[in-house]
Tab-separated table of C-alpha atoms in Angstrom:
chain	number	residue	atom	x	y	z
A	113	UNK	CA	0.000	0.000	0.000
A	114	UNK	CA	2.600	2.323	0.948
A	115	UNK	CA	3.783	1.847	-2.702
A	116	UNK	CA	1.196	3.595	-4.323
A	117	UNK	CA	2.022	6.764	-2.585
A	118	UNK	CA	2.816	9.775	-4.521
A	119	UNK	CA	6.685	10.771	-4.673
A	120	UNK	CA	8.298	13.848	-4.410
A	121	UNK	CA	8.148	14.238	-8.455
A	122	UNK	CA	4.464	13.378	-8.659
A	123	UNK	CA	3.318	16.170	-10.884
A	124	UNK	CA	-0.304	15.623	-9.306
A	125	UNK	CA	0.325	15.220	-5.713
A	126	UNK	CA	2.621	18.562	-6.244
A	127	UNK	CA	-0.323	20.766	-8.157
A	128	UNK	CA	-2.506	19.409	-4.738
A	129	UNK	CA	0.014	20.416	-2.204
A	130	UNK	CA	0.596	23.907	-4.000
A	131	UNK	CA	-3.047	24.717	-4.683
A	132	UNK	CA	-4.196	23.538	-1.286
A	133	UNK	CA	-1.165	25.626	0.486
A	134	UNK	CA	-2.394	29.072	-1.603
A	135	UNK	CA	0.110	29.022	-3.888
A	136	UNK	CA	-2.195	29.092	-6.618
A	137	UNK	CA	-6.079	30.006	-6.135
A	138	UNK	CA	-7.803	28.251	-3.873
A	139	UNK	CA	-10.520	28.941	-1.740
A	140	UNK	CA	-9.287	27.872	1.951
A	141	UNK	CA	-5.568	27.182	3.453
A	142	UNK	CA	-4.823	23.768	4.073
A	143	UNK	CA	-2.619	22.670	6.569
A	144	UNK	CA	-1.078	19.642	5.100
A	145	UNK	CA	-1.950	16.363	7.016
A	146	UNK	CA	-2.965	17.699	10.512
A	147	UNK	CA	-2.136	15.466	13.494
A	148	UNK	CA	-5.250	15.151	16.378
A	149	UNK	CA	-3.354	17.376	19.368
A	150	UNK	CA	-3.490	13.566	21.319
A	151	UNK	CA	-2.551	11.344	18.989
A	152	UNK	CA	1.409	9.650	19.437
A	153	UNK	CA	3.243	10.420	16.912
A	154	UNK	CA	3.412	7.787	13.813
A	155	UNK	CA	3.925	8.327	10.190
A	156	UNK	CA	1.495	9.707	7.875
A	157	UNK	CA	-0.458	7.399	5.231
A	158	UNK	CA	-2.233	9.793	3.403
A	159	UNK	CA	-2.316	10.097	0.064
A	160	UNK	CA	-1.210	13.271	-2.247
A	161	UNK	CA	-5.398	13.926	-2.433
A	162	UNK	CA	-5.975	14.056	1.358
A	163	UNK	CA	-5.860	17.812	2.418
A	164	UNK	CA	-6.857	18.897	5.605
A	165	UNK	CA	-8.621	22.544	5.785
A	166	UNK	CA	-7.435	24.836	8.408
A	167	UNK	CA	-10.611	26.593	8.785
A	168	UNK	CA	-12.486	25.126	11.194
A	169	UNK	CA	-16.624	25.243	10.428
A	170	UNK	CA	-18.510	26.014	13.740
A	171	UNK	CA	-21.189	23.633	14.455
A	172	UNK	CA	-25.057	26.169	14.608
A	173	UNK	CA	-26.584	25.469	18.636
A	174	UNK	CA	-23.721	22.988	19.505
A	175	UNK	CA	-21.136	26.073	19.994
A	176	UNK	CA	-18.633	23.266	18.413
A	177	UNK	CA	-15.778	23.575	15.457
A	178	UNK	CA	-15.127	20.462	13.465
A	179	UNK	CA	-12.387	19.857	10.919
A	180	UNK	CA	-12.857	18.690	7.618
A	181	UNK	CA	-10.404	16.413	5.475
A	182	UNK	CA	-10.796	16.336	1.689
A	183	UNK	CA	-9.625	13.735	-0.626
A	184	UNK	CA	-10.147	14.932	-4.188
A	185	UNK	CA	-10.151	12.339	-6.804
A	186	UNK	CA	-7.026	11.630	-9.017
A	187	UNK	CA	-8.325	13.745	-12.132
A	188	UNK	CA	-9.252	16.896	-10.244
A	189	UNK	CA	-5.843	18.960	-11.018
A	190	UNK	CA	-5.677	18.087	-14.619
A	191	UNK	CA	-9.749	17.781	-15.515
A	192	UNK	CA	-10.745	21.427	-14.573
A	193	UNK	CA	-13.932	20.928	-16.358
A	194	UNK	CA	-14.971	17.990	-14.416
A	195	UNK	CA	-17.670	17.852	-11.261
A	196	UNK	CA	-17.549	15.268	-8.652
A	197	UNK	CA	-19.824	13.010	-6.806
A	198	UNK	CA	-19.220	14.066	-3.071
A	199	UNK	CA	-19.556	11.269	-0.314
A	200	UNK	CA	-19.959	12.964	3.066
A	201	UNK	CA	-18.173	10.826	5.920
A	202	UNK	CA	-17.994	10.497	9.457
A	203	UNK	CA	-14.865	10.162	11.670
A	204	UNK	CA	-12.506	11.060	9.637
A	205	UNK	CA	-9.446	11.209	11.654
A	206	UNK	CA	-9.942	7.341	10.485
A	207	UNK	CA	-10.515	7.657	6.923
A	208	UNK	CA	-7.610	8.576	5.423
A	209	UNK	CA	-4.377	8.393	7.797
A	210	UNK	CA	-2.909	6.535	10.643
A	211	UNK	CA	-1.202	9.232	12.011
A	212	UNK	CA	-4.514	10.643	12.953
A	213	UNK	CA	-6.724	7.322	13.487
A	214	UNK	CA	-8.085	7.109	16.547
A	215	UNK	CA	-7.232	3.401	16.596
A	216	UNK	CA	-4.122	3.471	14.563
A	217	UNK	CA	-5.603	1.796	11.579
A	218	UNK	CA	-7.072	4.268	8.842
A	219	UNK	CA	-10.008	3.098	6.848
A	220	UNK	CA	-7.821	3.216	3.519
A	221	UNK	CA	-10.748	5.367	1.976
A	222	UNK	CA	-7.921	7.406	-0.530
A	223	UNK	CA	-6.572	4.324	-1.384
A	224	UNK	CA	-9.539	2.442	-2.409
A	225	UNK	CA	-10.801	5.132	-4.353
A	226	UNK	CA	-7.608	6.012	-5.990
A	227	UNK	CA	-8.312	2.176	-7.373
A	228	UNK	CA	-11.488	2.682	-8.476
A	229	UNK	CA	-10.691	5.400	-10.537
A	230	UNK	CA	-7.525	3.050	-12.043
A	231	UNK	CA	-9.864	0.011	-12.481
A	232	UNK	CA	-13.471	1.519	-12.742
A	233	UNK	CA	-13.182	5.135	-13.793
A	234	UNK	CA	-14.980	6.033	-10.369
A	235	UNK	CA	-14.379	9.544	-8.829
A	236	UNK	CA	-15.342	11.343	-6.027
A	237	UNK	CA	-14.421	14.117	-3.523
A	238	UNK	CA	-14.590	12.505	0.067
A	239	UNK	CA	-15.286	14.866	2.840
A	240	UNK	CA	-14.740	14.221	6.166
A	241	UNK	CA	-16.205	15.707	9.512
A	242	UNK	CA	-13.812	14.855	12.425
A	243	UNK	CA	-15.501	13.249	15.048
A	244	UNK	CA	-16.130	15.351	18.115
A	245	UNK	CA	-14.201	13.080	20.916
A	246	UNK	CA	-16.215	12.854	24.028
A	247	UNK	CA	-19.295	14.122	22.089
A	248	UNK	CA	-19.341	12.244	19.159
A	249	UNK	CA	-22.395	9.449	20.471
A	250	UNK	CA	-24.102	12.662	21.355
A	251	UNK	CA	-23.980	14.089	18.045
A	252	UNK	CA	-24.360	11.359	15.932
A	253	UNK	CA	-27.345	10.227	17.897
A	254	UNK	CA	-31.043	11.314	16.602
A	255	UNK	CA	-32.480	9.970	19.830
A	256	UNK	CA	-31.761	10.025	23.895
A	257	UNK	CA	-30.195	7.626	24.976
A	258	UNK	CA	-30.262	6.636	28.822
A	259	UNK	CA	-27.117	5.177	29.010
A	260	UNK	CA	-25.429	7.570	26.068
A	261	UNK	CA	-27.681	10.817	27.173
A	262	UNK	CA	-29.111	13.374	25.091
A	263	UNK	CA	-29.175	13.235	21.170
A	264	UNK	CA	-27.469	16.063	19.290
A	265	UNK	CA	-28.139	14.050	16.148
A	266	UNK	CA	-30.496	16.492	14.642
A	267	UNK	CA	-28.335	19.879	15.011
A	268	UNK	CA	-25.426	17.495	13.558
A	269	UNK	CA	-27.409	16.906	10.818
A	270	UNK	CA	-28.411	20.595	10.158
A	271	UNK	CA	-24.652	21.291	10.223
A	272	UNK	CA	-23.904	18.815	7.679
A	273	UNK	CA	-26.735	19.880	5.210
A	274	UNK	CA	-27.005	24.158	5.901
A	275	UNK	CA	-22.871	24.759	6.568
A	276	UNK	CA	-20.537	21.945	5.278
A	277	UNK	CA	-22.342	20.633	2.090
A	278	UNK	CA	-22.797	24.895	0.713
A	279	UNK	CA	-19.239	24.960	2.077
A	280	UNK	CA	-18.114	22.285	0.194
A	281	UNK	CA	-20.358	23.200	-3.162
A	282	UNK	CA	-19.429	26.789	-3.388
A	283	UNK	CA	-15.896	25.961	-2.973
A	284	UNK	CA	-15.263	22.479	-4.814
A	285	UNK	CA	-16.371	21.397	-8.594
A	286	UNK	CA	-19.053	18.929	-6.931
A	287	UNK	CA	-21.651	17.541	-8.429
A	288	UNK	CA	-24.150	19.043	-6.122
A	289	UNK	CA	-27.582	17.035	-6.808
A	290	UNK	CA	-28.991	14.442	-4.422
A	291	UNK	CA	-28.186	11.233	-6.808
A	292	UNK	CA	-24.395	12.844	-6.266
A	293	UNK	CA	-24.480	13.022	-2.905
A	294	UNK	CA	-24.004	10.343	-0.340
A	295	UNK	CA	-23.309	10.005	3.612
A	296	UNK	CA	-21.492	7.642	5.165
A	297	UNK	CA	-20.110	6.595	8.821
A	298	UNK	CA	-19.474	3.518	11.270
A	299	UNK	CA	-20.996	1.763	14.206
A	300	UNK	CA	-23.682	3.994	14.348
């Protein structure tokens, strides 16, 4: 796996890097493969499309900020033309890299869909809302829970639909319709 990863000479992974860092036009600074603040350090396996935003998006009721991490599909430097399919995901400290999984196994969610666009021709821009620690089963909850507590499931929700999907559209080539749009978490 670690094979695949882009080199310093990858032409792509570079145009990434420089457009994501504001070296060319781009609408938010990216700090390149954040760390969580409590995770030990290991080495990074992200890929050359896994950027990590530095603006944080504040979460409406929940007085909250959450992170987002992008991975934009293989094609997106070189096909400016093209929209995307977006997938929405949860917990994405785990998605993409090790150094930031909260169990010190990523998902491989770069990966895999670096191969489907090899094998199948299938892109997509994968955007992931970090978890929120000690109040992620709150917010990922729609109901109460008496031995979880309350549900913050609902003014997640709103955050996902009214602040990071415009965020996302108005700032991404995404395909922007509901048969392009997807959500998709774990163990809840």
């Amino acid at each position: 796996r670690r094979g695949r990863r882009a080199r310093a000479g990858d032409q792509s992974g570079e145009q990434r890097r420089q457009r994501c860092e504001g070296k060319e036009a781009h609408p938010a600074s990216v700090a390149r493969n954040a760390r969580a603040p409590s995770a030990a350090p290991r080495p990074s396996t992200a890929g050359p499309g896994v950027h990590v935003l530095a603006q944080r998006l504040a979460i409406p009721g929940l007085g909250r900020e959450r992170t987002l991490r992008l991975y934009l599909p293989p094609s997106y430097d070189t096909s400016p033309d093209k929209r995307y399919p977006v997938i929405y995901m949860h917990d994405a400290q785990n998605l993409f890299d090790e150094a930031t999984s909260s169990f010190g196994q990523e998902w491989g969610v770069d990966e895999t869909l670096d191969a489907f666009a090899r094998t199948r021709g299938f892109e997509a821009i994968v955007v992931g809302i970090d978890h929120g620690g000690d109040d992620r089963i709150h917010e990922l909850s729609p109901w109460p829970n008496p031995k979880y507590g309350p549900a913050q499931g609902e003014a997640y929700m709103a955050f996902v639909v009214d602040v990071v999907k415009p965020f996302v559209d108005a700032h991404y080539r995404t395909l922007a319709d509901r048969a392009n749009t997807a959500i998709a978490g774990s163990s809840m």
